């Protein structure tokens, strides 16, 4: 059988990795796919020293790949929303299958892209868009298809996890570690996407749709970054038996779906709390399977290429199948997606870590406890440190039981209004993941 012809658009980190893995493992890949996979064209702006493209035809125009009648599958690895969207829609309109690693594109424009793909009977595969080399989309969409998914929780941004790991292990400051993460090449072109949780929210949006069968709704995801975390909070969390991770949480409740990315305290003895450096991990809890954990490299040249090439193999295997009988893009049949709402953050529920800076007076703790109890907020543990030498203030650290965000915001407003409480109350959500 003739090889399937692929056009790679973008020869950066992931594009060069994809080219190299396809070349190096060509024989194994053909044995798996049932046909060879040949890179018939590359669109690149500049040569990549990590990649010897040999005699493969090169163009600077990505749209020329989408219009090339020779090409069966367009691999979109240029990133961004604008040209990438145009490229993918053009490829689909021309009847080509698409493989992409672009989480922003899928999270923001995925509903439109999948609708066009269904009309054309083509596949859009996007395993590499979430958690790099970890095949979590495949696991969630196919391996866990028997389950009602209760929740998904993941460390899905390697840059943020690297920063938090270094802050905890070496007491380094946030900015100092960010500079290193950028130098290592893990950070997004705009690193605020990493540290403000936008990149993780793109990935979580995709996971939530596949887990719960809802349309992609990135605009409803709550995102809170890690830029305001201090080494003091990292240390206090540690003393209380927790680690701080930048977690994406998607939870199904009777009222709706929680979709939130924020710094989170996790008990230090959970496996996921021990995922360090640039590694990613995703926990999925289903009613039949219980909790599962998927771990691996969430970024990088060949780990991400691993996912792109696996998608290519899937596309080749499915090319001859009836489009109606393929695995649906978002796991659920498109006419069976649910309108269960995504909840605003005020309606989400979690436990909380609070750090209150108080004057060293009798009765302050009683006032704090009274504000919390008046709102039905139960304290799980409390730690009071000695007064700080420089300001004489006493750091008071509490962990609460689960409470709705709305009630916690009310309580924090009341705490900050106390004469003996100085400055803002630091609040970090806590998830026990059990
Ligand atoms: N900037 C991302 C990360 C790359 O740090 O995880 C992979 O999406």
Short mmCIF file of C-alpha atoms and ligand atoms in Angstrom, two decimals:
data_model
loop_
_atom_site.label_atom_id
_atom_site.label_comp_id
_atom_site.label_asym_id
_atom_site.label_seq_id
_atom_site.Cartn_x
_atom_site.Cartn_y
_atom_site.Cartn_z
CA UNK A 1 0.00 0.00 0.00
CA UNK A 2 1.22 3.51 -0.81
CA UNK A 3 2.51 5.53 2.17
CA UNK A 4 0.30 8.19 3.70
CA UNK A 5 1.65 11.65 2.88
CA UNK A 6 2.01 14.11 5.69
CA UNK A 7 2.78 17.84 5.67
CA UNK A 8 4.44 19.23 8.79
CA UNK A 9 3.67 22.90 9.42
CA UNK A 10 6.17 24.40 11.84
CA UNK A 11 9.64 22.95 12.38
CA UNK A 12 10.29 24.24 15.88
CA UNK A 13 10.80 22.07 18.94
CA UNK A 14 7.84 19.73 18.36
CA UNK A 15 8.02 19.82 14.55
CA UNK A 16 11.65 18.76 14.48
CA UNK A 17 10.96 16.05 17.07
CA UNK A 18 8.07 14.74 14.97
CA UNK A 19 10.19 14.65 11.81
CA UNK A 20 13.03 12.85 13.59
CA UNK A 21 10.80 10.25 15.31
CA UNK A 22 8.94 9.50 12.05
CA UNK A 23 12.29 8.98 10.31
CA UNK A 24 14.03 7.02 13.08
CA UNK A 25 11.10 4.70 13.83
CA UNK A 26 9.70 4.51 10.30
CA UNK A 27 9.68 0.73 10.15
CA UNK A 28 8.03 0.19 13.56
CA UNK A 29 5.48 2.90 12.77
CA UNK A 30 4.58 1.33 9.42
CA UNK A 31 4.19 -2.09 11.11
CA UNK A 32 1.76 -0.51 13.54
CA UNK A 33 -0.15 1.72 11.14
CA UNK A 34 -0.34 -0.81 8.31
CA UNK A 35 1.17 1.75 5.89
CA UNK A 36 4.24 3.91 5.81
CA UNK A 37 3.99 7.53 6.88
CA UNK A 38 6.03 9.84 4.67
CA UNK A 39 6.72 13.51 5.30
CA UNK A 40 6.01 14.91 1.84
CA UNK A 41 6.29 18.63 2.64
CA UNK A 42 7.47 20.89 5.46
CA UNK A 43 6.51 24.50 6.08
CA UNK A 44 9.19 26.31 8.05
CA UNK A 45 10.37 29.86 8.48
CA UNK A 46 13.97 28.94 9.20
CA UNK A 47 16.02 25.70 9.26
CA UNK A 48 16.18 23.82 12.54
CA UNK A 49 19.65 22.53 13.47
CA UNK A 50 18.02 19.61 15.35
CA UNK A 51 16.61 18.24 12.11
CA UNK A 52 18.17 17.02 8.85
CA UNK A 53 15.25 17.34 6.45
CA UNK A 54 17.31 15.96 3.50
CA UNK A 55 15.40 16.22 0.23
CA UNK A 56 11.96 16.82 1.77
CA UNK A 57 10.28 19.72 -0.10
CA UNK A 58 10.22 22.88 2.01
CA UNK A 59 7.97 25.93 1.76
CA UNK A 60 7.70 29.08 3.87
CA UNK A 61 3.92 29.18 3.34
CA UNK A 62 1.93 26.96 5.70
CA UNK A 63 -1.25 27.43 3.67
CA UNK A 64 0.52 25.91 0.66
CA UNK A 65 0.65 22.65 2.67
CA UNK A 66 -3.10 22.80 3.30
CA UNK A 67 -3.64 23.31 -0.43
CA UNK A 68 -1.15 20.66 -1.60
CA UNK A 69 -3.20 17.90 -3.32
CA UNK A 70 -0.46 15.36 -2.51
CA UNK A 71 -0.89 15.75 1.26
CA UNK A 72 -3.30 13.48 3.17
CA UNK A 73 -2.66 14.76 6.71
CA UNK A 74 -1.66 18.26 7.83
CA UNK A 75 0.29 18.41 11.09
CA UNK A 76 -0.20 21.85 12.65
CA UNK A 77 2.71 22.75 14.94
CA UNK A 78 2.93 26.50 14.47
CA UNK A 79 1.02 27.43 17.65
CA UNK A 80 -1.11 30.52 18.25
CA UNK A 81 -4.75 31.09 17.39
CA UNK A 82 -4.93 33.09 14.15
CA UNK A 83 -2.85 31.56 11.39
CA UNK A 84 -3.18 28.13 13.03
CA UNK A 85 -7.00 28.40 12.89
CA UNK A 86 -6.88 29.47 9.24
CA UNK A 87 -4.50 26.63 8.41
CA UNK A 88 -6.56 23.96 10.15
CA UNK A 89 -9.89 25.15 8.69
CA UNK A 90 -8.32 25.32 5.22
CA UNK A 91 -6.91 21.80 5.54
CA UNK A 92 -10.31 20.51 6.69
CA UNK A 93 -12.10 22.33 3.85
CA UNK A 94 -9.68 20.60 1.46
CA UNK A 95 -10.67 17.21 2.91
CA UNK A 96 -7.44 16.60 4.80
CA UNK A 97 -7.09 15.09 8.24
CA UNK A 98 -5.35 17.24 10.84
CA UNK A 99 -3.05 16.47 13.76
CA UNK A 100 -2.27 19.34 16.12
CA UNK A 101 -0.43 19.96 19.39
CA UNK A 102 -2.11 23.34 19.80
CA UNK A 103 -4.02 23.46 23.11
CA UNK A 104 -4.93 27.14 22.77
CA UNK A 105 -6.43 26.52 19.33
CA UNK A 106 -8.48 23.51 20.47
CA UNK A 107 -9.62 25.10 23.76
CA UNK A 108 -10.72 28.33 22.08
CA UNK A 109 -11.78 27.27 18.57
CA UNK A 110 -12.26 23.52 18.98
CA UNK A 111 -16.08 23.53 18.77
CA UNK A 112 -15.94 25.27 15.39
CA UNK A 113 -13.06 23.11 14.14
CA UNK A 114 -14.75 19.83 15.10
CA UNK A 115 -18.04 20.93 13.49
CA UNK A 116 -16.23 21.65 10.19
CA UNK A 117 -14.32 18.36 10.48
CA UNK A 118 -17.58 16.40 10.92
CA UNK A 119 -19.08 18.05 7.85
CA UNK A 120 -16.03 17.01 5.84
CA UNK A 121 -15.73 13.54 7.39
CA UNK A 122 -12.14 14.17 8.48
CA UNK A 123 -10.30 13.58 11.75
CA UNK A 124 -8.75 16.28 13.93
CA UNK A 125 -6.42 14.60 16.44
CA UNK A 126 -4.93 16.54 19.35
CA UNK A 127 -3.34 14.16 21.87
CA UNK A 128 -0.18 16.32 22.07
CA UNK A 129 -2.20 19.35 23.13
CA UNK A 130 -2.53 18.12 26.73
CA UNK A 131 0.36 16.96 28.92
CA UNK A 132 2.82 16.41 26.05
CA UNK A 133 3.84 12.77 25.89
CA UNK A 134 1.27 11.42 28.36
CA UNK A 135 -1.51 9.71 26.38
CA UNK A 136 -4.17 11.08 28.71
CA UNK A 137 -6.69 12.08 26.05
CA UNK A 138 -6.68 8.55 24.68
CA UNK A 139 -6.99 7.12 28.18
CA UNK A 140 -9.88 9.38 29.12
CA UNK A 141 -11.68 9.13 25.78
CA UNK A 142 -11.28 5.40 25.22
CA UNK A 143 -9.73 3.53 28.14
CA UNK A 144 -12.14 5.01 30.70
CA UNK A 145 -15.21 5.05 28.45
CA UNK A 146 -17.16 2.84 30.90
CA UNK A 147 -17.07 5.44 33.67
CA UNK A 148 -18.97 8.41 34.91
CA UNK A 149 -16.01 10.66 35.56
CA UNK A 150 -16.21 12.37 38.96
CA UNK A 151 -13.19 14.61 38.69
CA UNK A 152 -9.93 15.26 36.91
CA UNK A 153 -7.03 17.01 38.62
CA UNK A 154 -3.71 17.67 36.97
CA UNK A 155 -0.34 19.29 37.08
CA UNK A 156 -0.47 20.24 33.43
CA UNK A 157 2.07 23.01 33.11
CA UNK A 158 5.68 21.93 33.40
CA UNK A 159 7.08 25.45 33.71
CA UNK A 160 4.88 26.26 36.71
CA UNK A 161 5.67 22.93 38.33
CA UNK A 162 9.39 23.49 37.84
CA UNK A 163 9.12 26.90 39.51
CA UNK A 164 7.17 25.56 42.51
CA UNK A 165 9.52 22.58 42.90
CA UNK A 166 12.59 24.82 42.96
CA UNK A 167 10.95 27.24 45.42
CA UNK A 168 10.18 24.37 47.77
CA UNK A 169 13.38 22.37 47.41
CA UNK A 170 15.90 25.20 47.22
CA UNK A 171 14.06 28.19 48.70
CA UNK A 172 14.59 30.06 45.41
CA UNK A 173 12.40 33.03 44.52
CA UNK A 174 9.74 32.94 41.85
CA UNK A 175 11.45 35.29 39.37
CA UNK A 176 14.81 33.62 39.68
CA UNK A 177 13.36 30.22 38.73
CA UNK A 178 11.19 31.60 35.92
CA UNK A 179 14.30 32.92 34.14
CA UNK A 180 15.81 29.41 34.23
CA UNK A 181 12.59 27.77 32.97
CA UNK A 182 12.63 30.14 29.99
CA UNK A 183 16.27 29.35 29.29
CA UNK A 184 15.46 25.61 29.37
CA UNK A 185 12.87 26.15 26.61
CA UNK A 186 9.80 24.85 28.45
CA UNK A 187 8.02 28.16 28.88
CA UNK A 188 5.46 29.39 26.36
CA UNK A 189 6.48 32.22 24.01
CA UNK A 190 4.57 34.45 26.43
CA UNK A 191 5.49 33.03 29.86
CA UNK A 192 2.47 34.68 31.49
CA UNK A 193 0.51 31.85 29.82
CA UNK A 194 2.45 29.44 32.07
CA UNK A 195 2.58 31.36 35.34
CA UNK A 196 -0.91 32.86 35.20
CA UNK A 197 -2.48 29.47 34.53
CA UNK A 198 -3.75 30.20 31.01
CA UNK A 199 -1.82 27.32 29.42
CA UNK A 200 -3.11 24.95 32.13
CA UNK A 201 -6.66 26.28 31.65
CA UNK A 202 -6.46 25.54 27.91
CA UNK A 203 -5.50 21.95 28.72
CA UNK A 204 -8.05 21.58 31.52
CA UNK A 205 -10.81 22.88 29.24
CA UNK A 206 -9.99 20.07 26.80
CA UNK A 207 -9.83 17.41 29.52
CA UNK A 208 -13.14 18.54 31.04
CA UNK A 209 -14.98 18.34 27.73
CA UNK A 210 -13.71 14.83 27.15
CA UNK A 211 -14.41 13.78 30.74
CA UNK A 212 -17.95 15.14 31.01
CA UNK A 213 -19.14 15.40 27.41
CA UNK A 214 -19.61 19.18 27.43
CA UNK A 215 -18.66 21.66 24.67
CA UNK A 216 -15.28 23.38 25.05
CA UNK A 217 -15.76 26.45 27.26
CA UNK A 218 -12.38 28.04 27.89
CA UNK A 219 -14.00 31.42 28.58
CA UNK A 220 -15.67 29.96 31.69
CA UNK A 221 -12.50 28.49 33.20
CA UNK A 222 -11.29 30.20 36.38
CA UNK A 223 -7.55 30.86 36.36
CA UNK A 224 -5.31 32.06 39.13
CA UNK A 225 -1.54 32.12 38.70
CA UNK A 226 1.40 31.37 40.94
CA UNK A 227 3.06 34.77 40.77
CA UNK A 228 1.95 35.83 44.24
CA UNK A 229 3.08 32.67 46.06
CA UNK A 230 5.78 33.28 48.62
CA UNK A 231 8.44 30.98 49.97
CA UNK A 232 6.86 31.60 53.42
CA UNK A 233 3.57 29.96 52.30
CA UNK A 234 5.46 27.12 50.63
CA UNK A 235 7.25 26.55 53.99
CA UNK A 236 4.09 26.78 56.15
CA UNK A 237 2.28 24.38 53.83
CA UNK A 238 5.19 21.97 54.21
CA UNK A 239 5.07 22.26 58.02
CA UNK A 240 1.37 21.34 57.93
CA UNK A 241 2.02 18.27 55.75
CA UNK A 242 1.10 19.73 52.35
CA UNK A 243 2.79 20.66 49.07
CA UNK A 244 1.68 23.58 46.93
CA UNK A 245 1.04 22.66 43.28
CA UNK A 246 -0.48 24.64 40.44
CA UNK A 247 -3.44 22.35 39.85
CA UNK A 248 -6.17 22.22 37.23
CA UNK A 249 -9.36 20.78 38.71
CA UNK A 250 -12.47 19.78 36.77
CA UNK A 251 -15.18 18.32 38.98
CA UNK A 252 -18.70 17.23 38.21
CA UNK A 253 -21.26 18.28 40.82
CA UNK A 254 -25.06 18.19 40.84
CA UNK A 255 -25.10 21.98 40.24
CA UNK A 256 -22.59 21.99 37.40
CA UNK A 257 -18.98 21.53 36.42
CA UNK A 258 -16.15 23.16 38.36
CA UNK A 259 -13.39 24.25 35.97
CA UNK A 260 -10.55 25.95 37.81
CA UNK A 261 -6.78 26.38 37.79
CA UNK A 262 -5.09 27.77 40.89
CA UNK A 263 -2.30 27.13 43.39
CA UNK A 264 -3.44 24.25 45.58
CA UNK A 265 -2.26 22.58 48.77
CA UNK A 266 -2.20 18.78 48.34
CA UNK A 267 -1.35 16.35 51.17
CA UNK A 268 2.37 15.63 50.83
CA UNK A 269 1.82 11.86 50.84
CA UNK A 270 -0.27 11.86 47.63
CA UNK A 271 1.70 10.59 44.61
CA UNK A 272 0.73 13.67 42.62
CA UNK A 273 2.16 15.95 45.33
CA UNK A 274 5.54 14.36 44.57
CA UNK A 275 5.54 15.14 40.86
CA UNK A 276 8.40 17.58 40.56
CA UNK A 277 10.35 19.61 38.03
CA UNK A 278 8.87 19.92 34.55
CA UNK A 279 6.98 16.63 34.79
CA UNK A 280 3.18 16.53 34.43
CA UNK A 281 0.61 14.23 36.05
CA UNK A 282 -3.13 13.89 35.67
CA UNK A 283 -5.43 12.11 38.11
CA UNK A 284 -8.78 10.90 36.83
CA UNK A 285 -11.44 9.60 39.21
CA UNK A 286 -14.22 7.50 37.69
CA UNK A 287 -17.12 5.76 39.39
CA UNK A 288 -16.04 2.30 38.22
CA UNK A 289 -12.27 2.56 38.07
CA UNK A 290 -11.68 4.74 41.15
CA UNK A 291 -8.61 6.97 40.99
CA UNK A 292 -6.01 6.65 38.23
CA UNK A 293 -2.81 8.60 37.75
CA UNK A 294 -1.05 9.35 34.47
CA UNK A 295 2.51 10.66 34.72
CA UNK A 296 5.21 11.71 32.29
CA UNK A 297 6.92 14.49 30.39
CA UNK A 298 4.42 17.24 29.67
CA UNK A 299 6.58 19.08 27.17
CA UNK A 300 9.79 18.73 25.19
CA UNK A 301 10.87 17.77 21.70
CA UNK A 302 10.43 14.00 21.55
CA UNK A 303 7.88 13.44 24.36
CA UNK A 304 5.47 15.74 22.52
CA UNK A 305 6.45 14.20 19.17
CA UNK A 306 5.52 10.82 20.67
CA UNK A 307 1.94 12.03 21.00
CA UNK A 308 1.87 13.66 17.56
CA UNK A 309 3.13 10.48 15.87
CA UNK A 310 0.68 8.28 17.82
CA UNK A 311 -2.11 10.52 16.50
CA UNK A 312 -0.74 10.06 12.98
CA UNK A 313 -0.85 6.29 13.44
CA UNK A 314 -4.45 6.57 14.70
CA UNK A 315 -5.41 8.71 11.71
CA UNK A 316 -3.86 6.24 9.26
CA UNK A 317 -5.68 3.31 10.92
CA UNK A 318 -8.99 5.19 10.85
CA UNK A 319 -8.72 6.53 7.29
CA UNK A 320 -10.66 3.67 5.80
CA UNK A 321 -13.32 3.60 8.53
CA UNK A 322 -16.76 5.14 8.19
CA UNK A 323 -16.57 8.67 9.72
CA UNK A 324 -19.75 7.96 11.71
CA UNK A 325 -18.02 5.08 13.47
CA UNK A 326 -14.83 6.83 14.52
CA UNK A 327 -14.07 7.81 18.11
CA UNK A 328 -15.81 11.20 18.53
CA UNK A 329 -13.49 14.21 18.91
CA UNK A 330 -14.76 14.97 22.43
CA UNK A 331 -15.37 11.33 23.39
CA UNK A 332 -19.17 11.71 23.43
CA UNK A 333 -21.30 11.67 20.28
CA UNK A 334 -21.60 15.29 19.09
CA UNK A 335 -25.42 15.30 19.32
CA UNK A 336 -25.19 13.93 22.87
CA UNK A 337 -23.09 16.68 24.44
CA UNK A 338 -24.49 17.91 27.74
CA UNK A 339 -25.50 21.47 28.64
CA UNK A 340 -24.60 20.94 32.31
CA UNK A 341 -23.30 24.44 33.15
CA UNK A 342 -19.75 25.37 34.07
CA UNK A 343 -19.99 26.91 37.54
CA UNK A 344 -18.63 30.37 38.41
CA UNK A 345 -15.82 30.20 40.96
CA UNK A 346 -18.11 31.59 43.72
CA UNK A 347 -20.12 28.36 43.52
CA UNK A 348 -17.10 26.04 43.62
CA UNK A 349 -16.22 24.21 46.78
CA UNK A 350 -12.85 23.44 48.36
CA UNK A 351 -10.97 23.50 51.63
CA UNK A 352 -8.74 26.51 52.28
CA UNK A 353 -5.34 27.48 53.67
CA UNK A 354 -5.47 30.95 55.25
CA UNK A 355 -2.53 33.02 56.47
CA UNK A 356 -3.49 35.94 58.63
CA UNK A 357 -1.02 38.56 59.86
CA UNK A 358 -2.34 39.72 63.26
CA UNK A 359 -1.26 41.98 66.09
CA UNK A 360 0.00 40.07 69.09
CA UNK A 361 -3.07 40.74 71.32
CA UNK A 362 -5.21 38.47 73.47
CA UNK A 363 -8.50 37.50 71.84
CA UNK A 364 -7.47 37.79 68.16
CA UNK A 365 -7.67 34.06 67.61
CA UNK A 366 -11.13 34.01 69.22
CA UNK A 367 -12.32 36.76 66.84
CA UNK A 368 -10.96 34.83 63.82
CA UNK A 369 -12.62 31.60 64.98
CA UNK A 370 -15.91 33.42 65.55
CA UNK A 371 -15.95 34.91 62.00
CA UNK A 372 -15.32 31.50 60.50
CA UNK A 373 -17.83 29.63 62.65
CA UNK A 374 -20.54 32.24 61.95
CA UNK A 375 -20.28 31.20 58.28
CA UNK A 376 -20.26 27.49 59.01
CA UNK A 377 -16.54 27.18 58.23
CA UNK A 378 -14.94 24.39 60.20
CA UNK A 379 -11.24 24.63 61.08
CA UNK A 380 -9.23 21.46 60.41
CA UNK A 381 -5.87 22.64 61.77
CA UNK A 382 -4.23 25.78 63.03
CA UNK A 383 -0.66 26.91 63.54
CA UNK A 384 0.46 30.14 65.14
CA UNK A 385 4.05 31.27 64.76
CA UNK A 386 5.99 33.59 67.01
CA UNK A 387 5.77 37.34 66.34
CA UNK A 388 8.02 38.42 63.45
CA UNK A 389 10.94 40.53 64.63
CA UNK A 390 10.64 43.21 61.95
CA UNK A 391 6.95 44.08 62.46
CA UNK A 392 5.83 42.34 65.65
CA UNK A 393 3.00 40.66 63.73
CA UNK A 394 1.96 37.08 64.38
CA UNK A 395 1.43 34.81 61.36
CA UNK A 396 -1.64 32.65 62.01
CA UNK A 397 -2.07 29.74 59.58
CA UNK A 398 -5.31 27.77 59.30
CA UNK A 399 -6.59 24.92 57.18
CA UNK A 400 -10.39 24.74 56.91
CA UNK A 401 -12.78 22.00 55.88
CA UNK A 402 -14.56 22.29 52.54
CA UNK A 403 -16.70 25.38 52.02
CA UNK A 404 -18.24 27.20 49.07
CA UNK A 405 -15.99 29.98 47.73
CA UNK A 406 -18.74 32.58 48.27
CA UNK A 407 -18.74 31.91 52.02
CA UNK A 408 -14.97 32.00 52.21
CA UNK A 409 -14.82 35.35 50.39
CA UNK A 410 -17.33 36.77 52.92
CA UNK A 411 -15.26 35.43 55.81
CA UNK A 412 -12.03 36.89 54.41
CA UNK A 413 -13.68 40.29 53.97
CA UNK A 414 -14.77 40.18 57.63
CA UNK A 415 -11.30 39.04 58.77
CA UNK A 416 -9.57 41.85 56.87
CA UNK A 417 -11.92 44.37 58.52
CA UNK A 418 -10.70 43.41 62.02
CA UNK A 419 -8.52 46.11 63.62
CA UNK A 420 -6.02 43.48 64.73
CA UNK A 421 -5.61 41.91 61.29
CA UNK A 422 -3.05 43.70 59.14
CA UNK A 423 -2.94 43.55 55.35
CA UNK A 424 -4.58 41.00 53.08
CA UNK A 425 -5.40 37.49 54.21
CA UNK A 426 -3.51 34.99 52.04
CA UNK A 427 -5.88 32.30 50.77
CA UNK A 428 -4.88 29.14 48.90
CA UNK A 429 -7.31 26.34 48.08
CA UNK A 430 -6.70 22.84 49.42
CA UNK A 431 -7.63 19.58 47.65
CA UNK A 432 -7.27 16.20 49.33
CA UNK A 433 -7.94 14.29 46.09
CA UNK A 434 -9.50 11.31 47.80
N1 LIG B 1 4.66 25.71 28.37
C1 LIG B 1 4.12 24.40 28.50
C2 LIG B 1 4.57 23.81 29.83
C3 LIG B 1 4.59 23.55 27.33
O1 LIG B 1 5.44 24.41 30.49
O2 LIG B 1 4.04 22.80 30.24
C4 LIG B 1 3.72 22.34 27.07
O3 LIG B 1 2.41 22.65 26.78
#
